XYZ file of C-alpha atoms in Angstrom:
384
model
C -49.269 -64.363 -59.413
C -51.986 -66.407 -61.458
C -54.797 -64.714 -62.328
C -58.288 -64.753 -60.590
C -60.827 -67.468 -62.420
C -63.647 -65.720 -64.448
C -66.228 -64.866 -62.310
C -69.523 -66.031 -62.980
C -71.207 -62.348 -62.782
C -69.697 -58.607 -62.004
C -71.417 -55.564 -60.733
C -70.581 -52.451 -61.151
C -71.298 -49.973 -58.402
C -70.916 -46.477 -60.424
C -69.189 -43.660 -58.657
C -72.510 -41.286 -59.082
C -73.984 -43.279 -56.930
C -71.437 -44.348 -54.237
C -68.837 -41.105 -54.349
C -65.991 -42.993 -55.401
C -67.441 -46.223 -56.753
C -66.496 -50.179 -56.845
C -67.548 -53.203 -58.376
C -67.839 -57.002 -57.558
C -67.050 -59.823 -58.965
C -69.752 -62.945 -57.747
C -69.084 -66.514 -57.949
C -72.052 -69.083 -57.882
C -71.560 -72.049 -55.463
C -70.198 -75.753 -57.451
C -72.902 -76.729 -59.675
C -75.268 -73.616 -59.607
C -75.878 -71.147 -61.760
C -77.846 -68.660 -59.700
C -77.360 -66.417 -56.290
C -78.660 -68.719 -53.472
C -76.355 -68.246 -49.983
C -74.405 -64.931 -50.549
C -71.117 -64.484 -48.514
C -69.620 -60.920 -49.147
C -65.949 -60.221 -48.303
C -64.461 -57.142 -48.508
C -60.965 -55.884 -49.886
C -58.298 -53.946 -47.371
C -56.417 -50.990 -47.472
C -54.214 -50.095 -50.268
C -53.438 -47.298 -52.635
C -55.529 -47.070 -56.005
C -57.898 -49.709 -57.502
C -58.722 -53.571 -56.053
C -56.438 -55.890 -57.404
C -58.875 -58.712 -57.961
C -56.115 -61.555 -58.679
C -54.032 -60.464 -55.486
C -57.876 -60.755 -54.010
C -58.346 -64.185 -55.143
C -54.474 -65.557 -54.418
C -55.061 -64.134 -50.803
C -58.159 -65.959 -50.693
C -57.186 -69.063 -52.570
C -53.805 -70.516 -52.109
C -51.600 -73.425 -50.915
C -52.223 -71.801 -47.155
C -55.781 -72.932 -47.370
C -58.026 -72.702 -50.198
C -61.118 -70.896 -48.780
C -62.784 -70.286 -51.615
C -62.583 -73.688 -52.490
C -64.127 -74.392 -49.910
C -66.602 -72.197 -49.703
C -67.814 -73.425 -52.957
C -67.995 -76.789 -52.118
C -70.625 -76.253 -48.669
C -72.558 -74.647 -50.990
C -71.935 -71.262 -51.165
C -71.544 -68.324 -53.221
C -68.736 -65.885 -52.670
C -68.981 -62.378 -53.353
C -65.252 -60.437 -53.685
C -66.127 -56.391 -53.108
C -63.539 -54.246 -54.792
C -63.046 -50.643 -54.745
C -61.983 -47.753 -56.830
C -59.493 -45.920 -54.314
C -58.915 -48.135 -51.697
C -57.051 -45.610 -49.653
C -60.723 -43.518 -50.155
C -62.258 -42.590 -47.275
C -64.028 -45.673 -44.973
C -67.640 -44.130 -45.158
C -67.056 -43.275 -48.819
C -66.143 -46.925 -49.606
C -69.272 -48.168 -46.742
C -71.776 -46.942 -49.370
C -70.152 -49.183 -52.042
C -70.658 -51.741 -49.582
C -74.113 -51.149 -48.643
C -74.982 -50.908 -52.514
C -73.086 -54.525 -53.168
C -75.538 -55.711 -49.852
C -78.695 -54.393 -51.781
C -77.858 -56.089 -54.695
C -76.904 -59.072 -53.647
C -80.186 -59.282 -51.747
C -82.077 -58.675 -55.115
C -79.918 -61.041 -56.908
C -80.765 -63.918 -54.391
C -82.655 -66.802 -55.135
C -84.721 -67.877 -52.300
C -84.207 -66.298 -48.520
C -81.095 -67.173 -47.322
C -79.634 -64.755 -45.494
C -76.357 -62.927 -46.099
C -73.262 -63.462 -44.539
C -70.927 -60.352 -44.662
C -67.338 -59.348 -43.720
C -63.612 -58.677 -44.706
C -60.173 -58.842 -44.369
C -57.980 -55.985 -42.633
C -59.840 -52.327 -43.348
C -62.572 -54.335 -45.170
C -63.946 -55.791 -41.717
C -64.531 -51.214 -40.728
C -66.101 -50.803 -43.336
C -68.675 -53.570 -43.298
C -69.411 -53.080 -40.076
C -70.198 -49.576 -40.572
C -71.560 -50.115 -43.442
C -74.274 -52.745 -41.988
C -74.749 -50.836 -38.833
C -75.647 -47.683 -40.918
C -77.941 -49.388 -42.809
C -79.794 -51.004 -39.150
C -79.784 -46.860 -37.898
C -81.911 -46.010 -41.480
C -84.158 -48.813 -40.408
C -82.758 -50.667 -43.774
C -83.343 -54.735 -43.600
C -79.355 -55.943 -44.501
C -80.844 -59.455 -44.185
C -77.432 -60.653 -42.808
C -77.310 -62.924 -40.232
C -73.247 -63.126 -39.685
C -70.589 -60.541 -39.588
C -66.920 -61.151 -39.543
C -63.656 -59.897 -39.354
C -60.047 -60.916 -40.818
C -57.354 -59.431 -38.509
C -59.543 -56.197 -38.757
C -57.814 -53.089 -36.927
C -61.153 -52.380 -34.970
C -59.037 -50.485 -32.314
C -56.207 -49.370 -34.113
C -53.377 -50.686 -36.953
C -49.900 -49.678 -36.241
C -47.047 -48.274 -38.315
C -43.810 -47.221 -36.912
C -42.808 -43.610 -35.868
C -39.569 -44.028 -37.443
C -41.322 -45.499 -40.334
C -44.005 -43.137 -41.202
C -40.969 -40.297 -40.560
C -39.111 -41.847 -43.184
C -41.894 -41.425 -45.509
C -42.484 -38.193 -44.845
C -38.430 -37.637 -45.351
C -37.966 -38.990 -48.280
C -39.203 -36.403 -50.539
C -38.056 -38.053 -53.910
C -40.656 -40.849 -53.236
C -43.562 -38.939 -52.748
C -45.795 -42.085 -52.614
C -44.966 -43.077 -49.655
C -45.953 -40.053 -47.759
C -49.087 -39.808 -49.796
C -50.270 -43.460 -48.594
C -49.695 -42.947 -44.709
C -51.743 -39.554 -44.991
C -53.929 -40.845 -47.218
C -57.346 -40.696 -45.533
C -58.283 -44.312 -45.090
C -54.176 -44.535 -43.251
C -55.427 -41.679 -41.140
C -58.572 -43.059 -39.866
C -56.940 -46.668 -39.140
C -53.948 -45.715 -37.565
C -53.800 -45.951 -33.846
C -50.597 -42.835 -33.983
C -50.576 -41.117 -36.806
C -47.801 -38.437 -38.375
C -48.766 -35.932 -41.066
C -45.079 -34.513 -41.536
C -41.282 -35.975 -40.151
C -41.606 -33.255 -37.716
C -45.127 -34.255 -36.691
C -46.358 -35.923 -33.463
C -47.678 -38.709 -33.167
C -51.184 -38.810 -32.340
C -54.541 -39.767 -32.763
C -55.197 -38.337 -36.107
C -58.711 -36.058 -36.226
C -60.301 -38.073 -39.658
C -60.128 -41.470 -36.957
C -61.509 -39.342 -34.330
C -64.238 -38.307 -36.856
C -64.803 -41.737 -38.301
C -64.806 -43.415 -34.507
C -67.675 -40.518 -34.097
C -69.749 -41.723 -37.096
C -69.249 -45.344 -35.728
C -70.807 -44.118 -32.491
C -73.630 -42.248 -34.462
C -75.165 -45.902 -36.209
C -74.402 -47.909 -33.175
C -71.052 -48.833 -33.370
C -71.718 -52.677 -34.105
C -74.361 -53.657 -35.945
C -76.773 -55.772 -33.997
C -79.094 -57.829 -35.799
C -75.918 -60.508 -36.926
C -73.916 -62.671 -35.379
C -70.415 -61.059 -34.771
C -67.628 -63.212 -35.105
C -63.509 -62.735 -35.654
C -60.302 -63.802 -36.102
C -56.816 -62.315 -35.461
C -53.504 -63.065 -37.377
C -51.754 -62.329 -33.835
C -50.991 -65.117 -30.849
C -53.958 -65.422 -29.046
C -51.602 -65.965 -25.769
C -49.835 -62.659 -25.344
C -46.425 -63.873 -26.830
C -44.655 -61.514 -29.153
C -43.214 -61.377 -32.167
C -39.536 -61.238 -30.781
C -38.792 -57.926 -32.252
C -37.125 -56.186 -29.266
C -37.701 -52.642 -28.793
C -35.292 -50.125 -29.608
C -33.454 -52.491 -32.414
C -31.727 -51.520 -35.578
C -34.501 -52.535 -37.407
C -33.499 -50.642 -40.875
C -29.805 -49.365 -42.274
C -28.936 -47.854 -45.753
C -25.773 -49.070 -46.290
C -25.202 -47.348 -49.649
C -26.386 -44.233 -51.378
C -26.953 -41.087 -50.518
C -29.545 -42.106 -48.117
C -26.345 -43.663 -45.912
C -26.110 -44.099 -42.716
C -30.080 -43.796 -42.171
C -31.046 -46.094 -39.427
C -34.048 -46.925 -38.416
C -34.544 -48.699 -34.981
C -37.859 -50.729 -33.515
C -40.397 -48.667 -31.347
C -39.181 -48.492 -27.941
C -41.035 -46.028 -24.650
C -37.355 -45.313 -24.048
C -37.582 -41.275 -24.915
C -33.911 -41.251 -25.029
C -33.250 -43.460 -27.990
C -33.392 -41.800 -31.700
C -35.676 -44.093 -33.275
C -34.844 -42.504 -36.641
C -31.358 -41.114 -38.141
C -32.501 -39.528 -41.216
C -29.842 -38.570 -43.410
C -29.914 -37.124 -47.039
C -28.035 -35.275 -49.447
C -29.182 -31.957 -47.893
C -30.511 -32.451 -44.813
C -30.351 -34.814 -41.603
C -32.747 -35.290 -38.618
C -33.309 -36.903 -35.826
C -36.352 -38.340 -34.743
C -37.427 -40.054 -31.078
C -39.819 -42.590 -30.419
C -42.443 -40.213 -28.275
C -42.790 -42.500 -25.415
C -44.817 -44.643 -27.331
C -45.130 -48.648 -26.083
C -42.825 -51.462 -27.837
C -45.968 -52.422 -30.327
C -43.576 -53.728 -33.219
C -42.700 -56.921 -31.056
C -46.310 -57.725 -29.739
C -48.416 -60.266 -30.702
C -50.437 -59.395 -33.759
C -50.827 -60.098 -37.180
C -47.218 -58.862 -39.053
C -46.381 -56.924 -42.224
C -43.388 -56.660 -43.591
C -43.337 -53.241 -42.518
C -39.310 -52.672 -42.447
C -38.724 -55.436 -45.219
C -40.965 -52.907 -47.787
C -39.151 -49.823 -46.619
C -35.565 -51.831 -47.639
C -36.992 -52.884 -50.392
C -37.986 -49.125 -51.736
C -34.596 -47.811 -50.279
C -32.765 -50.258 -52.883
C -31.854 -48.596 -56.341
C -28.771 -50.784 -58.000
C -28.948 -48.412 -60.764
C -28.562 -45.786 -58.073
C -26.380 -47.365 -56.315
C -28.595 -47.246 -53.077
C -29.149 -50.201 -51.118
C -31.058 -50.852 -47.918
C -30.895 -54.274 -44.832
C -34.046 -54.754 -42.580
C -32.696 -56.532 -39.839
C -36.318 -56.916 -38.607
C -38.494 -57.009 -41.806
C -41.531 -57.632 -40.237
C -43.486 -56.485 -37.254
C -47.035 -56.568 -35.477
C -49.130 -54.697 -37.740
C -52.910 -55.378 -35.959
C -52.409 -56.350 -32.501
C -54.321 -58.983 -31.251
C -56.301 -56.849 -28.874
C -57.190 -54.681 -31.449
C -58.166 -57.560 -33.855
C -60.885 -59.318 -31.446
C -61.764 -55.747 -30.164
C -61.002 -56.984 -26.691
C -58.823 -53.956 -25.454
C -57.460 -50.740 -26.719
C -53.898 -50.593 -27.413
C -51.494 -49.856 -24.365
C -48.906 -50.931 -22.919
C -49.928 -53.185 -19.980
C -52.464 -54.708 -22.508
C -50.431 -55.781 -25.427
C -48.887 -58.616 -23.810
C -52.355 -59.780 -22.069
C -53.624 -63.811 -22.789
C -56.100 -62.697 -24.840
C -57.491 -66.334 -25.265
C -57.679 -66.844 -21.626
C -60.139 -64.013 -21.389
C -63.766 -64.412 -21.455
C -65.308 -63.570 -24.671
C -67.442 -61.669 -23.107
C -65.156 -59.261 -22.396
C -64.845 -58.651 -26.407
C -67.350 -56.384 -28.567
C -67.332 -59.835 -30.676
C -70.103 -62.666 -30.179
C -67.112 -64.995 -31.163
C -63.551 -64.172 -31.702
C -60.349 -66.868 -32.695
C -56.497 -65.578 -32.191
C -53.871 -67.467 -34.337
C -51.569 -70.162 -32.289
C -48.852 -68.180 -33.463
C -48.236 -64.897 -34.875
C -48.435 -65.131 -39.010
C -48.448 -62.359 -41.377
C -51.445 -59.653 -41.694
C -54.909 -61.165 -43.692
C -53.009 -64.461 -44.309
C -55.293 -67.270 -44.642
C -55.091 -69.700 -42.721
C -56.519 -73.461 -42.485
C -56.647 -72.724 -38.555
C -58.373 -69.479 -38.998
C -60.496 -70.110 -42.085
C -61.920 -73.268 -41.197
C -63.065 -72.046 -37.723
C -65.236 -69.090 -40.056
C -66.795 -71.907 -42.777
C -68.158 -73.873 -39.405
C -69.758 -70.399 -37.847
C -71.471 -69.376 -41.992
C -75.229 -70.292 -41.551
C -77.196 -73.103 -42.755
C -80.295 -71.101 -43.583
């Protein structure tokens, strides 16, 4: 991956200040050398520290060079990192409030902010700038957006996250899915491979504090995009498929299979060198195959099953899956299963918590940038 240009200024948002702390790195508009029309975008969810050149590349690339263009309408871009990413969301909203307060007193002139993200970045922005509206705090920011944000719920697999919790010699895995961002984004959550899905408490607490400032902020314009089909056609995943199979190791014959309401079907055949278990699907709707931005949800679980050394090796049959569903992305219905299917493009947008929202033609991968998607959010920045 090439690395990230130099950036023309970085801030540092100390953790004494903002719990956990972040930083920014700020890049003036073609042919400027000053802060005139700030656009902040936030990072996503991840374990540990920002990686600022994955940032850029996401941003940046042969898909459709956004910052590029950006630049080139004249304005300046604004990449907000973080410490922990997998932090708590209102620990990582006062970063972002602090990188909106500077970026106010770093502006030349009055033009006013435009602020968003990609993925868990879009939360916490919009917490971040509602907050700030409840403590009667001017955020100057006339347009908010999302990027395939999980505003009503993410999803990972039950057979997935009980995998994680299984495999005991690769403790990261566990450690990300009940890491407390995971908890609060995840529309079914499980602590342990015995656990239940369900709506985990830290999202019921952060949905509260959402509630508390508002829930949107209301001063911007609230815009949106969504990775997923816009026109309720899935991913072709079909529910209750071997999705996942260690074929060698001492791992073999786990199997993993796609989320199915079927109760009857093991979703998960966990097998190791002590211990084996079974795990069902707990009536939970087919949300791997809906439309919705995708992550290579199964492909990455392969990929950390696979040890030549070890001689362990792992096949996704389906390596990727709906990750944010549509609905969820555009905030237009909460997940279910007579809604994950719906025409969300055929629906009014008033129907939406968005001003604006735009679903992919097709279903592409989580936060990828698109020339369909980014171009409709440089025509919706403000002129003023």
């Amino acid at each position: 991956m090439p690395a990230a240009p130099a950036p023309d200024a970085e801030w540092i948002f100390p953790a004494e200040r903002t719990r956990l702390g972040g930083f920014a790195r700020v890049y003036y508009a073609k042919d400027r050398t000053r802060l005139e029309k700030p656009v902040i975008i936030s990072d996503g969810f991840n374990s540990g520290r920002s990686d600022m050149d994955e940032f850029w590349d996401g941003l940046n690339n042969k898909n459709y060079p956004f910052a590029t263009e950006l630049s080139h309408r004249g304005y300046d871009l604004i990449l907000l990192g973080y410490e922990e990413r997998s932090a708590p969301l209102l620990d990582n909203a006062k970063v972002a409030r602090a990188c909106i307060l500077k970026a106010i007193a770093e502006r030349s002139g009055t033009a006013t902010l435009t602020v968003g993200g990609f993925s868990m970045g879009g939360l916490i922005t919009r917490y971040a700038l509602a907050r700030m509206e409840f403590d009667r705090v001017d955020h100057e920011t006339s347009l908010y957006f999302s990027y395939d944000t999980p505003h009503r719920g993410a999803w990972i697999p039950v057979s997935l996250q009980a995998l994680a919790h299984f495999m005991t010699g690769i403790p990261k895995l566990s450690r990300q899915i009940n890491s407390p961002a995971s908890r609060e984004l995840l529309w079914r959550h499980m602590s342990t491979v015995d656990g239940t899905p369900a709506e985990d408490r830290m999202r019921r607490e952060f949905r509260l504090a959402l509630r508390e400032a508002g829930e949107w902020p209301m001063m911007p314009h609230k815009i949106a995009v969504a990775n997923g089909d816009g026109r309720g056609r899935g991913n072709g995943v079909p529910p209750g498929a071997k999705a996942l199979e260690c074929t060698e190791g001492y791992f073999t014959p786990t199997t993993l299979r796609s989320q199915t309401p079927d109760d009857s079907v093991v979703v998960a055949y966990l097998k190791g060198l002590l211990q084996e278990k079974e795990v069902g699907g707990a009536g939970l709707p087919a949300l791997d195959g809906a439309a919705g931005g995708m992550l290579e949800s199964f492909g990455i679980a392969a990929h950390n099953l696979t040890k030549p050394l070890l001689g362990m090796k792992a096949v996704a049959y389906h390596p990727s899956i709906c990750f944010v569903p549509t609905i969820s992305a555009v905030s237009i219905r909460d997940i279910g299963p007579e809604t994950l299917q719906e025409a969300v493009s055929a629906l009014s947008q008033d129907e939406s918590d968005l001003d604006e929202f735009m679903c992919s033609s097709t279903n592409t991968m989580h936060s990828q940038m698109t020339p369909e998607l980014g171009s409709w959010i440089l025509d919706r920045l403000p002129e003023k």
